[in-house]
Amino acid sequence: MKQEEAVRIISQSLMKDNRVKAIFLKGSMGRREYDKYSDVDLYCLIDEKDEEAFLDQRLKHLESYRKILFFEDFFIIAPQIAVYDNLLHVDLFTVTEKTFKEKDFFHVLYDPENRLAKFESTQNLLLSKEEFHDFAYDVAWFLFQYHKANQRGNDLWSVEMLQHVMVNLSKVLLHRYKPERAQLGLKALEAFLPAIPLDKLRMIFNYNTPASHNKAVYYLVNLLGDEIDWIESNMEKNAQASAFLRMMIKLHTSSSEGEV
C-alpha cells in the first residue's frame, strides 16, 4: 500500500535527522483503521530549540519519498502539506512536548528516548461533557438558522444550515452509540453507527437538496424526537441546549406537517 511505503521511506529520512526525537502517526493510520484512500498524518517530535531549523528542512524529508506535485506550508500544528504524483496526500506535523495535542490515538514509529510514553494515557476520542453540550446546542442553533433561511425562501442557504446541523448531530449520536469514536464525527458514521439510526441519517442526507430540504427536516425532527430524552439525560439539569432543542423540534414538527 502506498501509504505504508511513504511512511517507511519518509521515516527513514527523518530518523537520520538528529533533531527528530520521535516519529508517530495519528489519524486513521494512527488508529490502524486506514485503507488505500487514507491520507497520512505523520508527526515529528522536536525539541523547542530545534524547531525553527527543522521546519526549514521538512520539504527535503518529504521529497525523499517521490516527486511532489503540490505543497503548502499551512499552520495546523505547523504541518507541511504535500500531494505526490501518485495523488497520495501527506501532512508532516511538527510538535514539541509542549504543543503535543492530547487527543486521538497515535502509533509510534520511532522513539529511542521513550519521549511519547507520558502521552499514552491521553489517547481517546471521547467528548467531554462541555463538548457534548456544545454540539447539542449547535444542533439547535443551526436548526434555528435553517428556519430563518427557509422562511426567506433561500434554498441554497437552507441546505447549508442543515449540513451544519448534521455535522454537529453526528458527534451527538456517536457519543451515544460509539462514544470512543465520537470526536471523529460525520466521517465515522458509516463505520460505527448502528443500522437503524444510520438509515435515518441517510434519508435525511438524501433529501437535503434545494428542492427537497423540507423533507430532510421532517425526517430530522423525527430522529431528534427519538433521541431527545437520551440527550437531555446526559446534560446538566436546566441546560439551555435541552430547552432550545425541544423548541426547535416543536417548531419544525408543526411547520413540516403536511409536507411529507
Short mmCIF file of C-alpha atoms in Angstrom, two decimals:
data_model
loop_
_atom_site.label_atom_id
_atom_site.label_comp_id
_atom_site.label_asym_id
_atom_site.label_seq_id
_atom_site.Cartn_x
_atom_site.Cartn_y
_atom_site.Cartn_z
CA MET A 1 0.00 0.00 0.00
CA LYS A 2 1.40 3.39 -0.98
CA GLN A 3 0.63 4.88 2.44
CA GLU A 4 2.84 2.31 4.16
CA GLU A 5 5.62 2.77 1.62
CA ALA A 6 5.55 6.54 2.06
CA VAL A 7 5.64 6.28 5.85
CA ARG A 8 8.59 3.88 5.70
CA ILE A 9 10.68 5.97 3.31
CA ILE A 10 9.95 9.37 4.88
CA SER A 11 10.55 7.96 8.36
CA GLN A 12 13.94 6.60 7.28
CA SER A 13 14.88 10.09 6.14
CA LEU A 14 13.62 11.66 9.36
CA MET A 15 15.50 9.20 11.55
CA LYS A 16 18.76 10.44 10.04
CA ASP A 17 17.96 13.94 11.34
CA ASN A 18 19.33 14.26 14.89
CA ARG A 19 16.72 16.89 15.74
CA VAL A 20 13.92 14.33 15.39
CA LYS A 21 13.31 12.75 18.80
CA ALA A 22 10.25 10.67 17.89
CA ILE A 23 8.10 9.83 14.88
CA PHE A 24 4.48 8.74 15.11
CA LEU A 25 1.22 8.52 13.18
CA LYS A 26 -2.17 9.94 14.05
CA GLY A 27 -5.47 9.94 12.19
CA SER A 28 -6.72 6.74 10.60
CA MET A 29 -3.20 5.32 10.31
CA GLY A 30 -2.53 6.06 13.96
CA ARG A 31 -5.72 4.19 14.88
CA ARG A 32 -4.83 1.36 12.46
CA GLU A 33 -8.13 1.99 10.65
CA TYR A 34 -6.74 3.16 7.33
CA ASP A 35 -7.34 1.99 3.77
CA LYS A 36 -5.86 2.71 0.35
CA TYR A 37 -7.69 6.05 0.21
CA SER A 38 -6.42 7.39 3.54
CA ASP A 39 -4.25 10.44 3.99
CA VAL A 40 -1.06 10.16 6.03
CA ASP A 41 -0.81 12.19 9.24
CA LEU A 42 2.87 11.86 10.13
CA TYR A 43 4.23 13.60 13.24
CA CYS A 44 7.71 14.51 14.39
CA LEU A 45 8.56 15.37 17.99
CA ILE A 46 11.25 18.05 18.14
CA ASP A 47 12.88 19.95 20.98
CA GLU A 48 11.79 23.59 21.08
CA LYS A 49 15.31 24.86 20.46
CA ASP A 50 15.49 22.90 17.20
CA GLU A 51 12.01 23.61 15.91
CA GLU A 52 12.70 26.57 13.63
CA ALA A 53 15.70 24.94 11.98
CA PHE A 54 13.82 21.68 11.45
CA LEU A 55 10.82 23.39 9.86
CA ASP A 56 13.07 24.64 7.08
CA GLN A 57 14.05 21.05 6.25
CA ARG A 58 10.66 19.36 6.14
CA LEU A 59 10.26 19.54 2.39
CA LYS A 60 13.57 17.72 1.91
CA HIS A 61 12.32 14.83 4.04
CA LEU A 62 9.01 14.68 2.18
CA GLU A 63 10.82 14.64 -1.16
CA SER A 64 12.69 11.51 -0.10
CA TYR A 65 9.57 9.50 -0.97
CA ARG A 66 8.91 10.65 -4.55
CA LYS A 67 8.05 13.66 -6.70
CA ILE A 68 5.78 16.22 -5.04
CA LEU A 69 3.11 17.79 -7.24
CA PHE A 70 1.86 20.39 -4.76
CA PHE A 71 2.91 21.51 -1.31
CA GLU A 72 1.79 24.12 1.17
CA ASP A 73 3.24 25.42 4.39
CA PHE A 74 -0.01 25.73 6.32
CA PHE A 75 -0.25 26.15 10.09
CA ILE A 76 -2.32 23.43 11.73
CA ILE A 77 0.12 22.49 14.45
CA ALA A 78 2.76 23.50 11.87
CA PRO A 79 2.43 20.89 9.11
CA GLN A 80 3.96 20.71 5.70
CA ILE A 81 1.21 19.55 3.34
CA ALA A 82 2.29 17.56 0.29
CA VAL A 83 0.45 15.90 -2.58
CA TYR A 84 2.56 13.47 -4.59
CA ASP A 85 2.45 12.45 -8.24
CA ASN A 86 0.59 9.27 -7.20
CA LEU A 87 -2.06 11.52 -5.53
CA LEU A 88 -1.09 10.49 -2.02
CA HIS A 89 -1.62 13.31 0.50
CA VAL A 90 0.81 13.54 3.42
CA ASP A 91 0.71 16.02 6.29
CA LEU A 92 4.00 16.25 8.15
CA PHE A 93 3.25 17.76 11.54
CA THR A 94 5.93 19.14 13.83
CA VAL A 95 5.28 19.23 17.58
CA THR A 96 7.20 19.73 20.78
CA GLU A 97 6.35 18.17 24.12
CA LYS A 98 4.61 21.45 24.98
CA THR A 99 2.48 21.56 21.81
CA PHE A 100 1.63 17.84 21.65
CA LYS A 101 -2.16 17.64 21.27
CA GLU A 102 -3.54 15.16 23.78
CA LYS A 103 -6.37 13.74 21.67
CA ASP A 104 -6.75 10.83 19.28
CA PHE A 105 -4.70 7.67 19.20
CA PHE A 106 -1.14 7.53 17.93
CA HIS A 107 1.08 4.76 16.59
CA VAL A 108 4.77 5.07 17.44
CA LEU A 109 7.28 4.50 14.64
CA TYR A 110 10.44 5.75 16.32
CA ASP A 111 11.05 6.82 19.91
CA PRO A 112 14.52 5.84 21.15
CA GLU A 113 14.29 8.02 24.27
CA ASN A 114 10.73 6.96 25.13
CA ARG A 115 9.54 10.57 24.91
CA LEU A 116 5.97 9.58 23.98
CA ALA A 117 5.33 7.29 26.95
CA LYS A 118 3.85 10.08 29.06
CA PHE A 119 1.21 10.77 26.41
CA GLU A 120 -0.05 7.20 26.09
CA SER A 121 -2.76 7.61 28.74
CA THR A 122 -4.19 10.66 26.93
CA GLN A 123 -5.24 8.69 23.85
CA ASN A 124 -9.00 8.92 23.36
CA LEU A 125 -11.71 10.28 21.07
CA LEU A 126 -14.34 10.83 23.75
CA LEU A 127 -16.36 14.01 24.11
CA SER A 128 -16.15 15.92 27.36
CA LYS A 129 -19.43 16.99 28.99
CA GLU A 130 -18.80 20.52 27.78
CA GLU A 131 -18.16 19.39 24.22
CA PHE A 132 -21.29 17.25 24.18
CA HIS A 133 -23.37 20.20 25.41
CA ASP A 134 -21.84 22.50 22.79
CA PHE A 135 -22.53 20.11 19.92
CA ALA A 136 -26.11 19.55 21.07
CA TYR A 137 -26.62 23.30 21.39
CA ASP A 138 -25.27 23.80 17.88
CA VAL A 139 -27.75 21.27 16.52
CA ALA A 140 -30.50 23.53 17.85
CA TRP A 141 -28.73 26.72 16.76
CA PHE A 142 -28.34 25.67 13.14
CA LEU A 143 -31.92 24.39 13.06
CA PHE A 144 -32.88 27.90 14.15
CA GLN A 145 -30.75 29.38 11.35
CA TYR A 146 -32.30 26.90 8.92
CA HIS A 147 -35.77 28.08 9.92
CA LYS A 148 -34.90 31.68 9.06
CA ALA A 149 -33.30 30.72 5.75
CA ASN A 150 -36.30 28.58 4.85
CA GLN A 151 -38.73 31.37 5.71
CA ARG A 152 -36.80 33.68 3.38
CA GLY A 153 -37.03 31.11 0.60
CA ASN A 154 -33.25 30.82 0.40
CA ASP A 155 -32.97 27.16 -0.57
CA LEU A 156 -29.21 27.05 -1.02
CA TRP A 157 -28.53 28.55 2.41
CA SER A 158 -31.17 26.28 3.95
CA VAL A 159 -29.25 23.25 2.69
CA GLU A 160 -26.02 24.67 4.10
CA MET A 161 -27.60 25.23 7.53
CA LEU A 162 -28.91 21.66 7.60
CA GLN A 163 -25.43 20.43 6.73
CA HIS A 164 -24.13 22.22 9.84
CA VAL A 165 -26.89 20.55 11.85
CA MET A 166 -25.73 17.15 10.63
CA VAL A 167 -22.06 17.81 11.35
CA ASN A 168 -22.90 18.54 14.99
CA LEU A 169 -25.57 15.85 15.29
CA SER A 170 -23.10 13.22 14.09
CA LYS A 171 -20.96 13.76 17.20
CA VAL A 172 -24.01 13.78 19.46
CA LEU A 173 -25.14 10.42 18.05
CA LEU A 174 -21.69 8.87 18.22
CA HIS A 175 -21.49 9.98 21.86
CA ARG A 176 -24.44 7.68 22.44
CA TYR A 177 -23.72 4.76 20.13
CA LYS A 178 -19.91 4.72 19.87
CA PRO A 179 -18.51 7.17 22.44
CA GLU A 180 -14.90 6.05 21.99
CA ARG A 181 -15.04 7.43 18.42
CA ALA A 182 -17.28 10.47 19.00
CA GLN A 183 -14.65 13.08 18.09
CA LEU A 184 -14.48 11.70 14.54
CA GLY A 185 -18.00 12.86 13.77
CA LEU A 186 -19.51 12.65 10.32
CA LYS A 187 -16.80 10.64 8.61
CA ALA A 188 -17.14 7.84 11.19
CA LEU A 189 -20.91 7.33 10.95
CA GLU A 190 -20.75 4.71 8.19
CA ALA A 191 -18.35 2.56 10.22
CA PHE A 192 -19.68 2.93 13.75
CA LEU A 193 -23.35 3.91 13.86
CA PRO A 194 -25.95 1.10 14.24
CA ALA A 195 -28.02 0.31 11.15
CA ILE A 196 -31.31 1.91 12.26
CA PRO A 197 -30.04 5.43 13.10
CA LEU A 198 -27.64 5.24 10.15
CA ASP A 199 -30.52 4.54 7.76
CA LYS A 200 -32.40 7.51 9.21
CA LEU A 201 -29.40 9.75 8.61
CA ARG A 202 -29.07 8.51 5.05
CA MET A 203 -32.68 9.50 4.44
CA ILE A 204 -32.00 13.00 5.78
CA PHE A 205 -28.93 13.43 3.59
CA ASN A 206 -30.77 12.11 0.53
CA TYR A 207 -33.37 14.86 0.90
CA ASN A 208 -31.04 17.70 1.87
CA THR A 209 -31.16 19.41 -1.52
CA PRO A 210 -32.51 22.80 -2.65
CA ALA A 211 -35.64 21.09 -3.98
CA SER A 212 -36.43 18.83 -1.02
CA HIS A 213 -34.81 20.11 2.19
CA ASN A 214 -38.26 20.37 3.81
CA LYS A 215 -38.44 16.57 3.66
CA ALA A 216 -34.98 16.34 5.19
CA VAL A 217 -36.17 18.42 8.14
CA TYR A 218 -39.25 16.22 8.54
CA TYR A 219 -37.07 13.13 8.97
CA LEU A 220 -34.55 15.06 11.06
CA VAL A 221 -37.07 16.17 13.67
CA ASN A 222 -38.42 12.62 13.84
CA LEU A 223 -34.91 11.39 14.61
CA LEU A 224 -34.38 14.13 17.18
CA GLY A 225 -37.70 13.22 18.77
CA ASP A 226 -36.39 9.68 19.22
CA GLU A 227 -33.13 10.90 20.75
CA ILE A 228 -34.10 13.95 22.82
CA ASP A 229 -34.80 12.12 26.08
CA TRP A 230 -31.38 10.49 25.97
CA ILE A 231 -29.73 13.78 25.04
CA GLU A 232 -31.37 15.51 27.99
CA SER A 233 -30.37 12.71 30.35
CA ASN A 234 -26.72 13.41 29.53
CA MET A 235 -26.89 17.13 30.25
CA GLU A 236 -26.87 19.22 33.36
CA LYS A 237 -30.30 19.99 34.77
CA ASN A 238 -31.88 23.05 33.10
CA ALA A 239 -29.20 23.11 30.39
CA GLN A 240 -30.02 25.66 27.69
CA ALA A 241 -29.32 23.17 24.92
CA SER A 242 -32.15 20.88 26.06
CA ALA A 243 -34.79 23.59 26.04
CA PHE A 244 -33.50 25.02 22.76
CA LEU A 245 -33.58 21.59 21.10
CA ARG A 246 -37.12 20.89 22.27
CA MET A 247 -38.22 24.30 20.99
CA MET A 248 -36.71 23.58 17.56
CA ILE A 249 -38.27 20.10 17.42
CA LYS A 250 -41.67 21.60 18.21
CA LEU A 251 -41.20 24.44 15.71
CA HIS A 252 -40.18 22.20 12.84
CA THR A 253 -42.71 19.50 13.65
CA SER A 254 -45.54 21.99 13.29
CA SER A 255 -44.05 23.69 10.21
CA SER A 256 -43.42 20.40 8.36
CA GLU A 257 -46.86 18.88 8.94
CA GLY A 258 -48.48 18.05 5.63
CA GLU A 259 -45.24 18.43 3.63
CA VAL A 260 -44.31 14.72 3.52
#
